[in-house]
PDB file of C-alpha atoms in Angstrom:
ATOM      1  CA  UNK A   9      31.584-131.384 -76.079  1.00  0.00           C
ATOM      2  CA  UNK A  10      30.634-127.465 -76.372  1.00  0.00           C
ATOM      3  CA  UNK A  11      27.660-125.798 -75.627  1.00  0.00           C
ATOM      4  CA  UNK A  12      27.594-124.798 -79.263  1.00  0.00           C
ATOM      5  CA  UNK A  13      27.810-128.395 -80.237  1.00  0.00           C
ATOM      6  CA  UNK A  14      24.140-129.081 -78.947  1.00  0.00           C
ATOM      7  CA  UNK A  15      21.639-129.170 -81.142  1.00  0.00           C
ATOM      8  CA  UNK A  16      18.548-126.404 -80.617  1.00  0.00           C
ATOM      9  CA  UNK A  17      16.278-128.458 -79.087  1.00  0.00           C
ATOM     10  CA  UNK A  18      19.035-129.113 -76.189  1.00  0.00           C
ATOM     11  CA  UNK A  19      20.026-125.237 -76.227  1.00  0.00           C
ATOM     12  CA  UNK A  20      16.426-124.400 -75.746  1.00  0.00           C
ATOM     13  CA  UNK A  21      15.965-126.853 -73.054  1.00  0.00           C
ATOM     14  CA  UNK A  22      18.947-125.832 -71.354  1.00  0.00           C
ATOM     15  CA  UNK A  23      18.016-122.231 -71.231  1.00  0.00           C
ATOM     16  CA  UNK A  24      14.578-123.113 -69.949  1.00  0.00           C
ATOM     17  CA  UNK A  25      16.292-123.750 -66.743  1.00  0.00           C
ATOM     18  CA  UNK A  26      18.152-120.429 -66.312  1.00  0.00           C
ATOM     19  CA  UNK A  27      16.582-117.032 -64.858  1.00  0.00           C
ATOM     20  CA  UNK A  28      16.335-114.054 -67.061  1.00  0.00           C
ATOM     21  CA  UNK A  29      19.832-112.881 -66.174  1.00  0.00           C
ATOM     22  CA  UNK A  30      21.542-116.084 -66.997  1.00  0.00           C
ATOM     23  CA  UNK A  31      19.962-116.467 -70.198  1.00  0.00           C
ATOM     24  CA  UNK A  32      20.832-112.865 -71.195  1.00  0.00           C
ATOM     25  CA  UNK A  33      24.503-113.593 -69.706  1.00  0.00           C
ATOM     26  CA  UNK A  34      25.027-116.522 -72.220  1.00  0.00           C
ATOM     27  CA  UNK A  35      23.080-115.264 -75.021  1.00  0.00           C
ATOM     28  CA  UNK A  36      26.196-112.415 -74.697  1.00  0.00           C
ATOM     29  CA  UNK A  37      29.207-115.276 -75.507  1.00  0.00           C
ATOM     30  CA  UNK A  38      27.976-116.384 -79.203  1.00  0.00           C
ATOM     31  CA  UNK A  39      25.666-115.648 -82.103  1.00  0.00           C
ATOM     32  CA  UNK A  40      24.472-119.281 -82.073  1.00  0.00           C
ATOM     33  CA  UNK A  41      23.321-118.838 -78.427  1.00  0.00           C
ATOM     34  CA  UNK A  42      22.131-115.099 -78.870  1.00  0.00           C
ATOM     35  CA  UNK A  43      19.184-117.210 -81.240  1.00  0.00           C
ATOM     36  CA  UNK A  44      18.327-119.512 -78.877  1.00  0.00           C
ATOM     37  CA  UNK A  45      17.722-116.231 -75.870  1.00  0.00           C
ATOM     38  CA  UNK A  46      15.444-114.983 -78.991  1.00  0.00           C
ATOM     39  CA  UNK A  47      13.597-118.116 -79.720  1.00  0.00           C
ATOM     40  CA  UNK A  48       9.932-116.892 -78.205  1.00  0.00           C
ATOM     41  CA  UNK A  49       9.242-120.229 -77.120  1.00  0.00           C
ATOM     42  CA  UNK A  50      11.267-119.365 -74.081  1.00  0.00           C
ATOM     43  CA  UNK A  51       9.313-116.492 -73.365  1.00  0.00           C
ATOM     44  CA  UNK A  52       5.891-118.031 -72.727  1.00  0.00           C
ATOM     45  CA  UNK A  53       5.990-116.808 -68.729  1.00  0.00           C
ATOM     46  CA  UNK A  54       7.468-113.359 -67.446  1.00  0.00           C
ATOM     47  CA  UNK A  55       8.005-112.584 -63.348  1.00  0.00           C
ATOM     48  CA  UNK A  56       9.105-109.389 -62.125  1.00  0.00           C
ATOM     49  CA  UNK A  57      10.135-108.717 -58.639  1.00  0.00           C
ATOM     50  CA  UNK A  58      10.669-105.331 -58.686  1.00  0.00           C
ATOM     51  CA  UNK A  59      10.089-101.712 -60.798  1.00  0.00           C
ATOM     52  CA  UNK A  60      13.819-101.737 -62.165  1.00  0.00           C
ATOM     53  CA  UNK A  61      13.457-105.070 -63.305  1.00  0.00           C
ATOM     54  CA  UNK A  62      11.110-103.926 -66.302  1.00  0.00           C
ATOM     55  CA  UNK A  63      13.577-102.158 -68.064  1.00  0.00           C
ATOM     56  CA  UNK A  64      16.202-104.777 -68.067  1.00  0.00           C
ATOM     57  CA  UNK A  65      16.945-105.948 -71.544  1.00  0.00           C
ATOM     58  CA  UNK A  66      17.553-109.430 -70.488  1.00  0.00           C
ATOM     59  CA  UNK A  67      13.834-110.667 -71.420  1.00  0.00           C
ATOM     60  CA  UNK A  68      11.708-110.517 -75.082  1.00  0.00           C
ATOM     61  CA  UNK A  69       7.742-109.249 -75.117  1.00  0.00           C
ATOM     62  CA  UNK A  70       5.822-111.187 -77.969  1.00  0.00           C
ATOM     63  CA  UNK A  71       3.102-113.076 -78.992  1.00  0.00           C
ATOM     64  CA  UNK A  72       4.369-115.974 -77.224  1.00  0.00           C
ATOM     65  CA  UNK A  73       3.393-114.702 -73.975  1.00  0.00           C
ATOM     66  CA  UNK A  74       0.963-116.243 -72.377  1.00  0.00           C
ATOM     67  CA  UNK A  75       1.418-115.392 -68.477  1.00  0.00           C
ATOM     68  CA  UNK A  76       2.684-112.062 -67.269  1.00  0.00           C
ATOM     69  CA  UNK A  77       3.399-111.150 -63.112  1.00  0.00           C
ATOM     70  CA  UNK A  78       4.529-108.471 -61.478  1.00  0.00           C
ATOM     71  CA  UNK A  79       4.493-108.318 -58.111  1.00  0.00           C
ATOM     72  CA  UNK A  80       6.675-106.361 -55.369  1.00  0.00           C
ATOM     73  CA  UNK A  81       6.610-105.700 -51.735  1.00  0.00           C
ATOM     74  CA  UNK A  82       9.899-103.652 -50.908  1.00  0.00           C
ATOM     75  CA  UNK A  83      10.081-101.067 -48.303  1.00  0.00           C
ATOM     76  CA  UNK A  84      11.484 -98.696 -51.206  1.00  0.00           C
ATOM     77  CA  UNK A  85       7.904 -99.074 -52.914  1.00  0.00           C
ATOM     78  CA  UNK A  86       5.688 -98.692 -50.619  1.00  0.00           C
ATOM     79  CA  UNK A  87       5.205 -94.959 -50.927  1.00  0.00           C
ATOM     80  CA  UNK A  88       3.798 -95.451 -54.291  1.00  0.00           C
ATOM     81  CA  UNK A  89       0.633 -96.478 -52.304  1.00  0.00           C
ATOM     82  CA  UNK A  90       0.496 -92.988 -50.261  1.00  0.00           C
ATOM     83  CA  UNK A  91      -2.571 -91.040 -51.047  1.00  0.00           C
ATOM     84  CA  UNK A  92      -0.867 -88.226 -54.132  1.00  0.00           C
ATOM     85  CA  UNK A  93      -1.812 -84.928 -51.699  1.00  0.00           C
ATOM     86  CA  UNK A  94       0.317 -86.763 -48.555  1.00  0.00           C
ATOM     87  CA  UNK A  95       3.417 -87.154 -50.502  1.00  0.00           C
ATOM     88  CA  UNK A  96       6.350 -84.778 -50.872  1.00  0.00           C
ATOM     89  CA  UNK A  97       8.155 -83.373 -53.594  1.00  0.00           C
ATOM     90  CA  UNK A  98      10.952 -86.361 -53.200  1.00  0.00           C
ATOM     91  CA  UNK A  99       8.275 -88.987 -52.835  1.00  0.00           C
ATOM     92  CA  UNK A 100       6.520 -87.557 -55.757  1.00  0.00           C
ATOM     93  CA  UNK A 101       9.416 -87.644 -57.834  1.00  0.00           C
ATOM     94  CA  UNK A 102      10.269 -91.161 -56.820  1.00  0.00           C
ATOM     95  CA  UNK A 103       6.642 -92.091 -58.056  1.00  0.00           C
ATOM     96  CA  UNK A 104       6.741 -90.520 -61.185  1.00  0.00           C
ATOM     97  CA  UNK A 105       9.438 -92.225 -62.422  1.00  0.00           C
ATOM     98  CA  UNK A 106       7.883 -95.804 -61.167  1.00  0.00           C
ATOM     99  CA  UNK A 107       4.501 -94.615 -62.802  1.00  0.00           C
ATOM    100  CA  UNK A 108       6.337 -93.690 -66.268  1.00  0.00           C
ATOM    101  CA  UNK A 109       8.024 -97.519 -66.186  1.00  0.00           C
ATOM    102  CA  UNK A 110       5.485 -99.155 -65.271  1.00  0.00           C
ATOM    103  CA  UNK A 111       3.038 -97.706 -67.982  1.00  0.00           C
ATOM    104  CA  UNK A 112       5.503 -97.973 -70.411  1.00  0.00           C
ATOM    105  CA  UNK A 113       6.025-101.238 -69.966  1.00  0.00           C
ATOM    106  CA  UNK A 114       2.070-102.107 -69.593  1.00  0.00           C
ATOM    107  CA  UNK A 115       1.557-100.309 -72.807  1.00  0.00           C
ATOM    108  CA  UNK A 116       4.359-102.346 -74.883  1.00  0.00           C
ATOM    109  CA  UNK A 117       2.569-105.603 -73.147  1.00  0.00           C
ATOM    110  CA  UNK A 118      -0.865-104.521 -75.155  1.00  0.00           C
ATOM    111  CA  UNK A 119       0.820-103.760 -78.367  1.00  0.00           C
ATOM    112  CA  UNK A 120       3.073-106.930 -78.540  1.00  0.00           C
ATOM    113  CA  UNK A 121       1.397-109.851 -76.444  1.00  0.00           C
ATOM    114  CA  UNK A 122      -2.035-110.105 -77.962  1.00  0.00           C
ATOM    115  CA  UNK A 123      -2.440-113.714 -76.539  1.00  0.00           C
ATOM    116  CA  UNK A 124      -1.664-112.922 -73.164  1.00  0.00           C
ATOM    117  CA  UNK A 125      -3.976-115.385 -70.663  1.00  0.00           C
ATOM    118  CA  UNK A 126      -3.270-114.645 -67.610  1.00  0.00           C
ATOM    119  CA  UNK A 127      -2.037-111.201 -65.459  1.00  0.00           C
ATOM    120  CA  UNK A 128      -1.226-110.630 -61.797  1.00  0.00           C
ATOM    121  CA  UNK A 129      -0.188-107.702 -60.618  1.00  0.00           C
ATOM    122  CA  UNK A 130       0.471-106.948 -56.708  1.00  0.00           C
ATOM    123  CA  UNK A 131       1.931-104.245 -55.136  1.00  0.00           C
ATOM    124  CA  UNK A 132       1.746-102.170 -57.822  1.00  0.00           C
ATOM    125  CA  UNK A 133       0.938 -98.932 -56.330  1.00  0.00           C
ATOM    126  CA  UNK A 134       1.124 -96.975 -60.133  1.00  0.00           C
ATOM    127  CA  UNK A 135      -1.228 -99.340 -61.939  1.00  0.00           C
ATOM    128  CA  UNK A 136      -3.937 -97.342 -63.453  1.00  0.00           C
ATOM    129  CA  UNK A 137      -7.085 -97.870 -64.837  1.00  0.00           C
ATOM    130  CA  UNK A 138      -6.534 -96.676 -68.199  1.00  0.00           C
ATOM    131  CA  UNK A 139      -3.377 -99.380 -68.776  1.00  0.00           C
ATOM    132  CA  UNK A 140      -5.607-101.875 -67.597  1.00  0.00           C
ATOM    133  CA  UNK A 141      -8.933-100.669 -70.193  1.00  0.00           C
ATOM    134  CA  UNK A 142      -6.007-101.192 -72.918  1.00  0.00           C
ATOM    135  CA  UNK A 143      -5.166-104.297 -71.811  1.00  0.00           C
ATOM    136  CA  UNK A 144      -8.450-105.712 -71.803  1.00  0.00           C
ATOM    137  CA  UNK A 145      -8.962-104.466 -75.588  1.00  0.00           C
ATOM    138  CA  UNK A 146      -5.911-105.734 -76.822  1.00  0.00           C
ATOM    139  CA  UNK A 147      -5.515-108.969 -75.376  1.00  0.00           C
ATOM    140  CA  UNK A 148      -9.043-110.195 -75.546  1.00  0.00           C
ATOM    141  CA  UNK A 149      -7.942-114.008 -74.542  1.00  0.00           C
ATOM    142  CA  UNK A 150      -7.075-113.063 -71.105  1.00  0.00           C
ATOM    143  CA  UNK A 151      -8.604-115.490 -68.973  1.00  0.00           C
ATOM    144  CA  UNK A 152      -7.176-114.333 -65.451  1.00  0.00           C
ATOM    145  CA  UNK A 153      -6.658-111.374 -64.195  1.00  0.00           C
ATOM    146  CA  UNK A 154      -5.514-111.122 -60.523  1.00  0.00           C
ATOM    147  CA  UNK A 155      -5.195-107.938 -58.745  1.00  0.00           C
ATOM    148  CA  UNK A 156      -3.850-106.705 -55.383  1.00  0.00           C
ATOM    149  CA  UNK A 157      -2.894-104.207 -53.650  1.00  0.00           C
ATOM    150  CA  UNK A 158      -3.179-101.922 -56.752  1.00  0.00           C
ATOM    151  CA  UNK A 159      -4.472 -98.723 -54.910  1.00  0.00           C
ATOM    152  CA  UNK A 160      -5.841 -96.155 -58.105  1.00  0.00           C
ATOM    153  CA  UNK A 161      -7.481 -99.192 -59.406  1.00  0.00           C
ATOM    154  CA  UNK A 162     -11.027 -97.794 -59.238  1.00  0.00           C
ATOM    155  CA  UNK A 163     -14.584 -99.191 -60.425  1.00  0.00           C
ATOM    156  CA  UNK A 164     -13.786 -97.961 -63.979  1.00  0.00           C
ATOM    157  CA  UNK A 165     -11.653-101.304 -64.152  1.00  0.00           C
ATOM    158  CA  UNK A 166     -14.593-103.096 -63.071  1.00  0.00           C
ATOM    159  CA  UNK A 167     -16.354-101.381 -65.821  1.00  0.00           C
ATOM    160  CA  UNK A 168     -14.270-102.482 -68.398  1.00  0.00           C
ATOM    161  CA  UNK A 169     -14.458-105.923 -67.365  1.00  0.00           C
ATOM    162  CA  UNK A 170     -17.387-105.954 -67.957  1.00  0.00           C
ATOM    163  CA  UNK A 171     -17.265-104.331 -71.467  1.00  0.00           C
ATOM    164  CA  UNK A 172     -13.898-105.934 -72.690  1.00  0.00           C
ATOM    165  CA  UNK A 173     -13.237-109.613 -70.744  1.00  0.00           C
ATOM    166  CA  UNK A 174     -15.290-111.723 -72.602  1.00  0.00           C
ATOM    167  CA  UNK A 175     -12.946-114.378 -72.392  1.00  0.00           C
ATOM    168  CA  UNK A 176     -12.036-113.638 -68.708  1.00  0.00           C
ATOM    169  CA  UNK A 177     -12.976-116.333 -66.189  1.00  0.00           C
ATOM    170  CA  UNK A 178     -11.266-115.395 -62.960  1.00  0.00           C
ATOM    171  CA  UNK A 179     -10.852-111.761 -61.391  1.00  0.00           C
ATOM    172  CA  UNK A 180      -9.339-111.122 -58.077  1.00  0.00           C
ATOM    173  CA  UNK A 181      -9.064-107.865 -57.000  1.00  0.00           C
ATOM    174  CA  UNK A 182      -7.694-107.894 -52.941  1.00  0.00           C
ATOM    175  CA  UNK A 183      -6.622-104.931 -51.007  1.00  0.00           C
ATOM    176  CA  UNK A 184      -8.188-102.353 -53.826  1.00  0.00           C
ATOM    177  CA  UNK A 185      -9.496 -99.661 -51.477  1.00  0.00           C
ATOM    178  CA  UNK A 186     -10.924 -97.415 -54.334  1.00  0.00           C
ATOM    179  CA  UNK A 187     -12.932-100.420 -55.532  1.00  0.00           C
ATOM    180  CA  UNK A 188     -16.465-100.106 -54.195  1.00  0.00           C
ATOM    181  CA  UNK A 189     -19.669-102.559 -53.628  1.00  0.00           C
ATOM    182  CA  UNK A 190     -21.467-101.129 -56.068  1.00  0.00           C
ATOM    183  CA  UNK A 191     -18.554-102.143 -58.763  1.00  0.00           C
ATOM    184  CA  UNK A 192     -18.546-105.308 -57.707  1.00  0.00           C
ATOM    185  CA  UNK A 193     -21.936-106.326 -57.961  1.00  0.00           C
ATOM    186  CA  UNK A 194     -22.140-104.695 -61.460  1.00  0.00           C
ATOM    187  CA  UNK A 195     -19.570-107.573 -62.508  1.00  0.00           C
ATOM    188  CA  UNK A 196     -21.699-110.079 -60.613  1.00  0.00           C
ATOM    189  CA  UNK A 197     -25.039-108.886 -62.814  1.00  0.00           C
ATOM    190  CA  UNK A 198     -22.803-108.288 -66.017  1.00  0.00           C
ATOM    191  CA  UNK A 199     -20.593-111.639 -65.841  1.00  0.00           C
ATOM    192  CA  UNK A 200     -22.074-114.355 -63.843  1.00  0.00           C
ATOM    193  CA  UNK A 201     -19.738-116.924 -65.072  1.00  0.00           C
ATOM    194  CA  UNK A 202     -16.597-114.604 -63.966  1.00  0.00           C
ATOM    195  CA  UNK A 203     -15.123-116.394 -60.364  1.00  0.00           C
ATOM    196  CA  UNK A 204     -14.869-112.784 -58.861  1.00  0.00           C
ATOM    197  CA  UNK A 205     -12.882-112.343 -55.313  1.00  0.00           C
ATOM    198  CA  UNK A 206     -12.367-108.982 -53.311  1.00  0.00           C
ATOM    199  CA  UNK A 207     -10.926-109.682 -50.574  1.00  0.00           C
ATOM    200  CA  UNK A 208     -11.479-106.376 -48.391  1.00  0.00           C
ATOM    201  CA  UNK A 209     -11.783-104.380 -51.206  1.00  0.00           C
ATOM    202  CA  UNK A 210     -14.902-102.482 -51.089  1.00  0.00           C
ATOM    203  CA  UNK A 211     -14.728-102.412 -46.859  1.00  0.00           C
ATOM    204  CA  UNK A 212     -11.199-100.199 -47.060  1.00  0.00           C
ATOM    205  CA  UNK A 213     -11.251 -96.197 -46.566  1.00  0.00           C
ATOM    206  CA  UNK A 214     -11.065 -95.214 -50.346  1.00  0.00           C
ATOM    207  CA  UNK A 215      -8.251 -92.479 -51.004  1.00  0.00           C
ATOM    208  CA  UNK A 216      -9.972 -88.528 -50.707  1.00  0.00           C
ATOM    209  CA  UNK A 217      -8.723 -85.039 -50.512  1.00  0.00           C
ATOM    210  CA  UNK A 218      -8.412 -83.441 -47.033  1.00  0.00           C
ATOM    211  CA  UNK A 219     -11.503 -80.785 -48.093  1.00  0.00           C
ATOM    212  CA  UNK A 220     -13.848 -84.176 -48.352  1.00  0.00           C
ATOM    213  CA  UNK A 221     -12.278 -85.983 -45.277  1.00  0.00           C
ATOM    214  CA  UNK A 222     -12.983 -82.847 -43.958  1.00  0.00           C
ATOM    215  CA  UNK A 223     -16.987 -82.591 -45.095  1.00  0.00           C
ATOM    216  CA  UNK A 224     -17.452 -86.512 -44.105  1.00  0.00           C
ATOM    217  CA  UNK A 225     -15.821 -85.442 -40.227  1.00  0.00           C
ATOM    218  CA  UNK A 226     -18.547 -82.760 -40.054  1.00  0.00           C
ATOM    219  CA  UNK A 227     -21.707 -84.847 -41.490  1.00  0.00           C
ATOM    220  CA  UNK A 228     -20.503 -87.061 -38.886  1.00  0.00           C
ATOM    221  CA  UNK A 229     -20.358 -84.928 -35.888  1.00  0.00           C
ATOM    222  CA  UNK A 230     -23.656 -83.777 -37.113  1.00  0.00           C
ATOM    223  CA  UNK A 231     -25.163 -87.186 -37.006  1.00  0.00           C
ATOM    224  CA  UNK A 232     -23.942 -87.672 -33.306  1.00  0.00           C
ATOM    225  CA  UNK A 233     -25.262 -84.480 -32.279  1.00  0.00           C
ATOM    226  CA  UNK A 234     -28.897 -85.633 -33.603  1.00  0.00           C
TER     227      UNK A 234
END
């Protein structure tokens, strides 16, 4: 028997199986299966492993999606999470191109997957607060939202957590070192029902221009001297 011969509930099943790649690879071969790759029941769950991988045309953003991750830890990435004034012109240009994918790809998320449940997002080092405040608006079922490592994440997230994720139960937000005590307890006071982690969060150096490391050094010195 061919492929083709299966009926769609086979097809469907079949492609269930297969990684993003695989199903765009057979989608490719026939109109019949080219439906099936479109069907948004397949689509329900999205993982990406690295920047590139978000503008790959082998995957379909829609209302079916319910659970959305991103998460990568290459050596190639990691200067996204350099403080902006210690980078170079090369590593600055690397970043702006992984900050224009990623928000362009965070932005299409809000517009086209308003029943989105649950996010994680790791590693991302170009994750900013403002993609995140739209996200929160436009996919008000979110019920998870999992966070780490995403260093210009800043209390205004917090902030509109507490404004925008009424439906949000869970929020971890590990390794943020611009998130601060203060921002946390406001989403204690404002959500009590949210399970809220921070997992050495608000105990990390927070990122700050070399004229304010500078002040802090002196207020310091000052202290011992008194």
């Amino acid at each position: 028997m061919h492929i083709t011969q299966l009926n769609r509930e086979c097809l469907l099943h079949l492609f269930s199986f297969l990684d993003k790649n695989s199903r765009r690879s057979l989608a490719k071969t026939c109109h019949k299966l080219l439906e099936v790759f479109q069907d948004p029941i397949l689509w329900s769950f999205l993982s990406f492993n690295s920047p590139s991988e978000l503008q790959k045309r082998n995957f379909l953003l829609g209302a079916a999606l319910k659970h959305l991750s991103i998460c990568w830890y290459s050596e190639r990435v990691k200067v996204c999470n350099i403080e902006d004034w210690m980078k170079n012109n090369l590593q600055k240009d690397f970043c702006n191109r992984h900050e224009n994918t990623v928000t362009d790809f965070l932005l299409e998320v809000g517009n086209r997957c308003p029943n989105l449940l649950s996010l994680t997002l790791s590693g991302c080092g170009h994750v900013t607060d403002d993609c995140l405040l739209l996200l929160l608006k436009k996919c008000p079922s979110l019920k998870t939202l999992k966070l780490e490592n995403c260093v210009r994440i800043t209390d205004r997230t917090l902030e509109a957590v507490t404004l925008y994720g009424g439906s949000l139960q869970t929020l971890h937000v590990d390794f943020c070192r611009n998130i601060t005590q203060a921002g946390l307890e406001r989403v204690k006071e404002k959500c009590p029902s949210v399970t809220l982690r921070a997992d050495r969060s608000a105990n990390m150096i927070p990122d700050s221009k070399p004229e304010k490391k500078l002040v802090l050094e002196k207020s310091s010195r000052k202290l011992i001297q008194l």
